[in-house]
Amino acid sequence: MHMANELLSVPIATGTLAIAAAGLAFICKKARQFIASDKFPLMGILGAFVFAAQMVNFQLPAMPGTSGHMVGAVLLAIILGPHLGAIVISSVVIIQCLIFQDGGLLALGCNIINMAIIPSYIGYFLYKSFTIGPFSSLRTYIGAMMACVIAIEAGAILVPIEAALSGVLVVPFSTFLITMLGVHFLVGFAEGLITLAVLGYLQQVRPDIVVDSLQGKVRLSRNAVFITLAVFTVVIGAGLSLVASGMPDGLEWSYAERPDQPDFKPIVSNVEPTVSAVDDFQTRYTPMPDYSIRTSKLGETNEKEQEIKTSAGWTSFAGVAGSGLTMLFIWMIVSFLRKKKSLEA
Amino acid sequence: MHHAYIDKFAYQDSPIHRLDGRVKFIVALTFTAVVVSLPRTSLSILTCYAVGPFTILVLGRIPLRFAFKHILLVCPFILVLALTCPLYDRTPVNVAFGLFLWQTSLGWMRCFTILGKFIVTMLALIALVSTTRFSNLLTGLHKLGVPKLLIIQLGFLYRYIFILIDSAHHILRARDGRKLTNLGFTAELKIAAAMLGSLLIRSIDSAERINIAMQARGFEGKWRSISKLKFRRCDLLFTLSAASFLFGLHFFIKPILL
Amino acid sequence: MSKAIEIENFSYEYPDGTLALCNICLNVEHSQRLALIGPNGAGKSTLLLAMAGFVKGTGKVFIDGLQINKKNFKKIRTLLGSCLENPDDQLFMPTLFDDVAFGPLNMGIEAEKVKKRVTEALKTVGLEGMADKAPHHLSAGQKRAAAIATILSMAPKIITLDEPDGSLDPRNRKNLIKLLAALPQTLIIATCDMNFAATIADRTVLLDEGYIIADDDVKKIMSDSKLMTEHGLEVPTQFKNGNYHNFKS
Amino acid sequence: MSKAIEIENFSYEYPDGTLALCNICLNVEHSQRLALIGPNGAGKSTLLLAMAGFVKGTGKVFIDGLQINKKNFKKIRTLLGSCLENPDDQLFMPTLFDDVAFGPLNMGIEAEKVKKRVTEALKTVGLEGMADKAPHHLSAGQKRAAAIATILSMAPKIITLDEPDGSLDPRNRKNLIKLLAALPQTLIIATCDMNFAATIADRTVLLDEGYIIADDDVKKIMSDSKLMTEHGLEVPTQFKNGNYHNFKS
Ligand SMILES: Nc1ncnc2c1ncn2[C@@H]1O[C@H](COP(=O)(O)OP(=O)(O)OP(=O)(O)O)[C@@H](O)[C@H]1O
Ligand SMILES: Nc1ncnc2c1ncn2[C@@H]1O[C@H](COP(=O)(O)OP(=O)(O)OP(=O)(O)O)[C@@H](O)[C@H]1O
Ligand SMILES: [Mg+2]
Ligand SMILES: [Mg+2]
């Protein structure tokens, strides 16, 4: 669920960046109060572990050919607690952006919120609230499963919302939302299974690591897995159809942001005041308001228009050609200078 | 994925590599913001913006093949999104490019703009990352106000990701060397969990050893480091030229092209 | 009869451009004991990976007459067992028994027979009675032995071992040598330790920078002090001053 | 004058009940070079940890006359530098410079002096000019050297090294021996490799199962083939047949 730059508008991106920064600053400040010096390397290594863990895959049930891998937010939150877990996963997200170029620079704020902060806290508190009291295998199972599925869904829901608020969504919102929820339901389910299985393994070989969070033995049974799958499918399916029916029709939504038909009444702005407010804000305050000069490219076959179009064709050609020549020129100069230098040396 | 693979170009030397990490970071961020907020149907202006990261890449001696390989690696998600545009937006548009004039749909225009923006912003990000050593980027980010705890985390992550990825690869290899059949879901899950578990235990063990190594060198919880960042004249020059590039494109070239 | 291993013009480049193997041609007869020697970074580990089909370069590799490709991959798994450099990578299940049983179970062998195989493999490496231990509670030497047992239980015809002598004390090393000497299989062993190589092998291949520099009888290569020092190695003690002691028991 | 290290009746049990060290008494003089030898699991690594104060058992440990306790812990860090078995554990910062500077910075030394120390330490181990490299871009031998540099930059009087010769090829090992031979500090080196120990040390302590079995001149212990084989070790080549070659350059 890595967001790309192109799914966001600048105000939303900067806004989420600011929220993420403030959130992280707050969490770090909070963490500094209780963190012991021996936690530094543990956190760092566990972050790296999350990376490596994503390479270990296993076959998913019911769908041969598909394999799952873990995401790790909830497992880390269970082992390290929500604050440290959120910091570790945030750093993972930042590294994914800065070293592996996964997710855009501008979308970093969204990604930190969606994938690190929200899942860590939601997952941890769901898990804790289910497993409070004396140990029971069933409760641990339900707790971890709920924590993983809901935490990941919560993060995934934010992606279409942020995109919609940015007003860049071409795909109908409801379609996007349902796809995201559906895919991440599977992701969350796999995550839950693997989290539980890892906890079980840890308990078998290094009980001291998970001693605070697991007092008894975790067991995974096939029936429990299938029952969970069924329950979740029904719940999510029902929820989704409710959500979907409340949404404007997919096609209409995409019309809603069509400036080329000024007499078309946008449905969405009636339904969702926040969206329209943000849209409004955006058209007013983005450095480059979006739809200003597009007429020259839209199709009416007026002759004068035609003329404008042809000239627009030439200017755009000139732009592309000029840029291409510039790049070629730069490349030639640099390689010439370099050759000269290496000859001198 | 191996060590030297992902960040080898950051360790070269060139005028671009010598610039202050902060400056490069801010310029890249601004550039990305400007490109993202470009109108959604104009492709030609994007090529003008591409000149910027292209120049940095060439000056920094980053092979363009490397950059594009990277872009290909991370593009699937955005590709799917871009390709849905033509499905949902069929408004016909006439496109003129030089002598040619043809009709297509707004959706296709958007699709290509999204991809174009993606490529240009990714080029900028790659230009930033592959001309800046990660440690310098970290010091730069710290100077820009990122909390120290997060910086420390990022440092550790950067150091150990490659090691752990390698050992994950090795474990997978050991499994593949002995795995001939699919043993069924439960067994598969157990094996995967055991592999993850042993990776986790090893991580925790090495965290314990690193902790000893840190304490052996007097670490008591207070993180000290020497900043090697200096804002020099060439940084100013770079900032000015980047600013004038963006400014010029925005106020002079863009109105003509659109 | 086909050779145990045949490699024809094999080259491999890591994704980052490191040329790890260059135009390798190599034939290994059945039940030969081959030592792969070379300095750090010579490409020994990579060559072992290529033999097991884990890295796919240009050129052909045949195992017992079968070319390595997708179709034959499974068959080759049962012919060739490869033991990785670090025993921790090889042992990932919660108990030693599970680990040694992993291979045979995957071959579709029934439970009873698997148990027998596990017991035998553990006995061969001297770990009988340790089946229920967690691998990370074993000592370094025991881990080595266990890693070899995970391969033995699959009963392959060919075994490749990557630096099996790393961080072992002399006694454990001697035990390892005894163990390896008693194995009837074709053995291919990568190592940096010349004394170990000289003791265990009857043929040596010297690799450096991805090229095969020399390929001959152990004694011939290892007593050539000029060749050895040129490639960062040294003449093992039993070949020094030309006096040849065979330590094999 | 006080001894470099004095250990009195030190015993240590791991939390799981393994008795790793038993009633250890040991004195090390200043600028002595001590090799700790013993089979796998003898307790060598644990003894080195005890010297640095990382495991707290019964008995007393004095470093340069200072008893190890909470109060002296900081002072002792500047006296004794310990280098772990795996250089990857020792090098944890993003660049070599940061890593080598980590110790001095924690000692509260000012930035300018730290820089000088780093440059010097890197020069001593032959890594000048590599300060800005990331550790994962170093080769195995360079990582070893870098790990030693991180200790040298703290200018301790005593250095402990845990198996510094692991998985090095002969050339890299020779470089390491040269480097260690040139260090003026008190050195305590744990190793399983007898040839390495015999080359580098002038005194040897033989550990097994947590006990000190022998403690004497290198030659005396190492040429006692009965003692050595009894404890899983072997007589190094230079002491075989009584002919003593000192390889130290
Ligand atoms: N995953 C990888 N990606 C890129 N390069 C690699 C990778 N693994 C190894 N190399 C490089 O390939 C070359 C051969 O490596 P290999 O591991 O085969 O050497 P080796 O002979 O086994 O050395 P050693 O004795 O240190 O184990 C080396 O230069 C190494 O740096
Ligand atoms: N963390 C631990 N918990 C429990 N027992 C341990 C732990 N670390 C080591 N031991 C045990 O303590 C004993 C001494 O271990 P130590 O690591 O000191 O041996 P060593 O002489 O360094 O061996 P090697 O040559 O293999 O490095 C061994 O029996 C070992 O199994
Ligand atoms: Mg190797
Ligand atoms: Mg040890």
mmCIF file with all atom_site columns, N, CA, C and O in Angstrom, chain B residues 60-81:
data_model
loop_
_atom_site.group_PDB
_atom_site.id
_atom_site.type_symbol
_atom_site.label_atom_id
_atom_site.label_alt_id
_atom_site.label_comp_id
_atom_site.label_asym_id
_atom_site.label_entity_id
_atom_site.label_seq_id
_atom_site.pdbx_PDB_ins_code
_atom_site.Cartn_x
_atom_site.Cartn_y
_atom_site.Cartn_z
_atom_site.occupancy
_atom_site.B_iso_or_equiv
_atom_site.pdbx_formal_charge
_atom_site.auth_seq_id
_atom_site.auth_comp_id
_atom_site.auth_asym_id
_atom_site.auth_atom_id
_atom_site.pdbx_PDB_model_num
ATOM 1  N N  . GLY B 1 60 ? 26.469 13.782 -11.865 1.00 0.00 ? 60 GLY B N  1
ATOM 2  C CA . GLY B 1 60 ? 26.860 12.889 -10.770 1.00 0.00 ? 60 GLY B CA 1
ATOM 3  C C  . GLY B 1 60 ? 27.350 11.544 -11.265 1.00 0.00 ? 60 GLY B C  1
ATOM 4  O O  . GLY B 1 60 ? 27.635 10.663 -10.474 1.00 0.00 ? 60 GLY B O  1
ATOM 5  N N  . ARG B 1 61 ? 27.441 11.391 -12.568 1.00 0.00 ? 61 ARG B N  1
ATOM 6  C CA . ARG B 1 61 ? 27.942 10.141 -13.173 1.00 0.00 ? 61 ARG B CA 1
ATOM 7  C C  . ARG B 1 61 ? 27.133 8.920  -12.770 1.00 0.00 ? 61 ARG B C  1
ATOM 8  O O  . ARG B 1 61 ? 27.668 7.870  -12.467 1.00 0.00 ? 61 ARG B O  1
ATOM 9  N N  . ILE B 1 62 ? 25.819 9.096  -12.704 1.00 0.00 ? 62 ILE B N  1
ATOM 10 C CA . ILE B 1 62 ? 24.953 7.951  -12.433 1.00 0.00 ? 62 ILE B CA 1
ATOM 11 C C  . ILE B 1 62 ? 24.485 7.421  -13.794 1.00 0.00 ? 62 ILE B C  1
ATOM 12 O O  . ILE B 1 62 ? 23.874 8.178  -14.544 1.00 0.00 ? 62 ILE B O  1
ATOM 13 N N  . PRO B 1 63 ? 24.742 6.181  -14.107 1.00 0.00 ? 63 PRO B N  1
ATOM 14 C CA . PRO B 1 63 ? 24.286 5.661  -15.399 1.00 0.00 ? 63 PRO B CA 1
ATOM 15 C C  . PRO B 1 63 ? 22.767 5.731  -15.486 1.00 0.00 ? 63 PRO B C  1
ATOM 16 O O  . PRO B 1 63 ? 22.066 5.374  -14.541 1.00 0.00 ? 63 PRO B O  1
ATOM 17 N N  . LEU B 1 64 ? 22.272 6.208  -16.616 1.00 0.00 ? 64 LEU B N  1
ATOM 18 C CA . LEU B 1 64 ? 20.816 6.339  -16.745 1.00 0.00 ? 64 LEU B CA 1
ATOM 19 C C  . LEU B 1 64 ? 20.153 4.970  -16.729 1.00 0.00 ? 64 LEU B C  1
ATOM 20 O O  . LEU B 1 64 ? 19.020 4.817  -16.299 1.00 0.00 ? 64 LEU B O  1
ATOM 21 N N  . ARG B 1 65 ? 20.899 3.960  -17.192 1.00 0.00 ? 65 ARG B N  1
ATOM 22 C CA . ARG B 1 65 ? 20.334 2.610  -17.183 1.00 0.00 ? 65 ARG B CA 1
ATOM 23 C C  . ARG B 1 65 ? 19.972 2.184  -15.770 1.00 0.00 ? 65 ARG B C  1
ATOM 24 O O  . ARG B 1 65 ? 18.931 1.580  -15.527 1.00 0.00 ? 65 ARG B O  1
ATOM 25 N N  . PHE B 1 66 ? 20.865 2.511  -14.857 1.00 0.00 ? 66 PHE B N  1
ATOM 26 C CA . PHE B 1 66 ? 20.635 2.184  -13.449 1.00 0.00 ? 66 PHE B CA 1
ATOM 27 C C  . PHE B 1 66 ? 19.360 2.859  -12.955 1.00 0.00 ? 66 PHE B C  1
ATOM 28 O O  . PHE B 1 66 ? 18.512 2.235  -12.320 1.00 0.00 ? 66 PHE B O  1
ATOM 29 N N  . ALA B 1 67 ? 19.219 4.148  -13.295 1.00 0.00 ? 67 ALA B N  1
ATOM 30 C CA . ALA B 1 67 ? 18.043 4.887  -12.840 1.00 0.00 ? 67 ALA B CA 1
ATOM 31 C C  . ALA B 1 67 ? 16.768 4.267  -13.401 1.00 0.00 ? 67 ALA B C  1
ATOM 32 O O  . ALA B 1 67 ? 15.798 4.049  -12.668 1.00 0.00 ? 67 ALA B O  1
ATOM 33 N N  . PHE B 1 68 ? 16.788 3.939  -14.681 1.00 0.00 ? 68 PHE B N  1
ATOM 34 C CA . PHE B 1 68 ? 15.550 3.435  -15.267 1.00 0.00 ? 68 PHE B CA 1
ATOM 35 C C  . PHE B 1 68 ? 15.231 2.016  -14.810 1.00 0.00 ? 68 PHE B C  1
ATOM 36 O O  . PHE B 1 68 ? 14.079 1.650  -14.661 1.00 0.00 ? 68 PHE B O  1
ATOM 37 N N  . LYS B 1 69 ? 16.265 1.254  -14.546 1.00 0.00 ? 69 LYS B N  1
ATOM 38 C CA . LYS B 1 69 ? 16.048 -0.082 -14.001 1.00 0.00 ? 69 LYS B CA 1
ATOM 39 C C  . LYS B 1 69 ? 15.302 0.024  -12.666 1.00 0.00 ? 69 LYS B C  1
ATOM 40 O O  . LYS B 1 69 ? 14.360 -0.712 -12.387 1.00 0.00 ? 69 LYS B O  1
ATOM 41 N N  . HIS B 1 70 ? 15.749 0.997  -11.870 1.00 0.00 ? 70 HIS B N  1
ATOM 42 C CA . HIS B 1 70 ? 15.106 1.201  -10.581 1.00 0.00 ? 70 HIS B CA 1
ATOM 43 C C  . HIS B 1 70 ? 13.660 1.601  -10.722 1.00 0.00 ? 70 HIS B C  1
ATOM 44 O O  . HIS B 1 70 ? 12.789 1.128  -10.008 1.00 0.00 ? 70 HIS B O  1
ATOM 45 N N  . ILE B 1 71 ? 13.423 2.508  -11.666 1.00 0.00 ? 71 ILE B N  1
ATOM 46 C CA . ILE B 1 71 ? 12.053 2.964  -11.874 1.00 0.00 ? 71 ILE B CA 1
ATOM 47 C C  . ILE B 1 71 ? 11.176 1.795  -12.290 1.00 0.00 ? 71 ILE B C  1
ATOM 48 O O  . ILE B 1 71 ? 10.059 1.625  -11.813 1.00 0.00 ? 71 ILE B O  1
ATOM 49 N N  . LEU B 1 72 ? 11.706 0.941  -13.151 1.00 0.00 ? 72 LEU B N  1
ATOM 50 C CA . LEU B 1 72 ? 10.948 -0.232 -13.579 1.00 0.00 ? 72 LEU B CA 1
ATOM 51 C C  . LEU B 1 72 ? 10.598 -1.126 -12.395 1.00 0.00 ? 72 LEU B C  1
ATOM 52 O O  . LEU B 1 72 ? 9.508  -1.670 -12.304 1.00 0.00 ? 72 LEU B O  1
ATOM 53 N N  . LEU B 1 73 ? 11.554 -1.241 -11.470 1.00 0.00 ? 73 LEU B N  1
ATOM 54 C CA . LEU B 1 73 ? 11.350 -2.116 -10.316 1.00 0.00 ? 73 LEU B CA 1
ATOM 55 C C  . LEU B 1 73 ? 10.179 -1.681 -9.448  1.00 0.00 ? 73 LEU B C  1
ATOM 56 O O  . LEU B 1 73 ? 9.460  -2.502 -8.901  1.00 0.00 ? 73 LEU B O  1
ATOM 57 N N  . VAL B 1 74 ? 10.006 -0.349 -9.312  1.00 0.00 ? 74 VAL B N  1
ATOM 58 C CA . VAL B 1 74 ? 9.006  0.121  -8.367  1.00 0.00 ? 74 VAL B CA 1
ATOM 59 C C  . VAL B 1 74 ? 7.718  0.572  -9.033  1.00 0.00 ? 74 VAL B C  1
ATOM 60 O O  . VAL B 1 74 ? 6.828  1.077  -8.364  1.00 0.00 ? 74 VAL B O  1
ATOM 61 N N  . CYS B 1 75 ? 7.610  0.377  -10.366 1.00 0.00 ? 75 CYS B N  1
ATOM 62 C CA . CYS B 1 75 ? 6.475  0.993  -11.044 1.00 0.00 ? 75 CYS B CA 1
ATOM 63 C C  . CYS B 1 75 ? 5.141  0.230  -11.013 1.00 0.00 ? 75 CYS B C  1
ATOM 64 O O  . CYS B 1 75 ? 4.121  0.834  -11.288 1.00 0.00 ? 75 CYS B O  1
ATOM 65 N N  . PRO B 1 76 ? 5.085  -1.074 -10.703 1.00 0.00 ? 76 PRO B N  1
ATOM 66 C CA . PRO B 1 76 ? 3.825  -1.796 -10.937 1.00 0.00 ? 76 PRO B CA 1
ATOM 67 C C  . PRO B 1 76 ? 2.565  -1.131 -10.386 1.00 0.00 ? 76 PRO B C  1
ATOM 68 O O  . PRO B 1 76 ? 1.571  -1.011 -11.094 1.00 0.00 ? 76 PRO B O  1
ATOM 69 N N  . PHE B 1 77 ? 2.609  -0.656 -9.146  1.00 0.00 ? 77 PHE B N  1
ATOM 70 C CA . PHE B 1 77 ? 1.416  -0.081 -8.529  1.00 0.00 ? 77 PHE B CA 1
ATOM 71 C C  . PHE B 1 77 ? 0.901  1.119  -9.325  1.00 0.00 ? 77 PHE B C  1
ATOM 72 O O  . PHE B 1 77 ? -0.274 1.197  -9.667  1.00 0.00 ? 77 PHE B O  1
ATOM 73 N N  . ILE B 1 78 ? 1.824  1.999  -9.644  1.00 0.00 ? 78 ILE B N  1
ATOM 74 C CA . ILE B 1 78 ? 1.421  3.213  -10.345 1.00 0.00 ? 78 ILE B CA 1
ATOM 75 C C  . ILE B 1 78 ? 0.984  2.865  -11.769 1.00 0.00 ? 78 ILE B C  1
ATOM 76 O O  . ILE B 1 78 ? 0.103  3.499  -12.334 1.00 0.00 ? 78 ILE B O  1
ATOM 77 N N  . LEU B 1 79 ? 1.574  1.840  -12.322 1.00 0.00 ? 79 LEU B N  1
ATOM 78 C CA . LEU B 1 79 ? 1.213  1.422  -13.678 1.00 0.00 ? 79 LEU B CA 1
ATOM 79 C C  . LEU B 1 79 ? -0.247 0.986  -13.708 1.00 0.00 ? 79 LEU B C  1
ATOM 80 O O  . LEU B 1 79 ? -1.010 1.368  -14.589 1.00 0.00 ? 79 LEU B O  1
ATOM 81 N N  . VAL B 1 80 ? -0.649 0.204  -12.725 1.00 0.00 ? 80 VAL B N  1
ATOM 82 C CA . VAL B 1 80 ? -2.035 -0.249 -12.652 1.00 0.00 ? 80 VAL B CA 1
ATOM 83 C C  . VAL B 1 80 ? -2.969 0.952  -12.543 1.00 0.00 ? 80 VAL B C  1
ATOM 84 O O  . VAL B 1 80 ? -3.969 1.070  -13.257 1.00 0.00 ? 80 VAL B O  1
ATOM 85 N N  . LEU B 1 81 ? -2.593 1.880  -11.658 1.00 0.00 ? 81 LEU B N  1
ATOM 86 C CA . LEU B 1 81 ? -3.436 3.056  -11.468 1.00 0.00 ? 81 LEU B CA 1
ATOM 87 C C  . LEU B 1 81 ? -3.545 3.870  -12.743 1.00 0.00 ? 81 LEU B C  1
ATOM 88 O O  . LEU B 1 81 ? -4.630 4.316  -13.120 1.00 0.00 ? 81 LEU B O  1
#
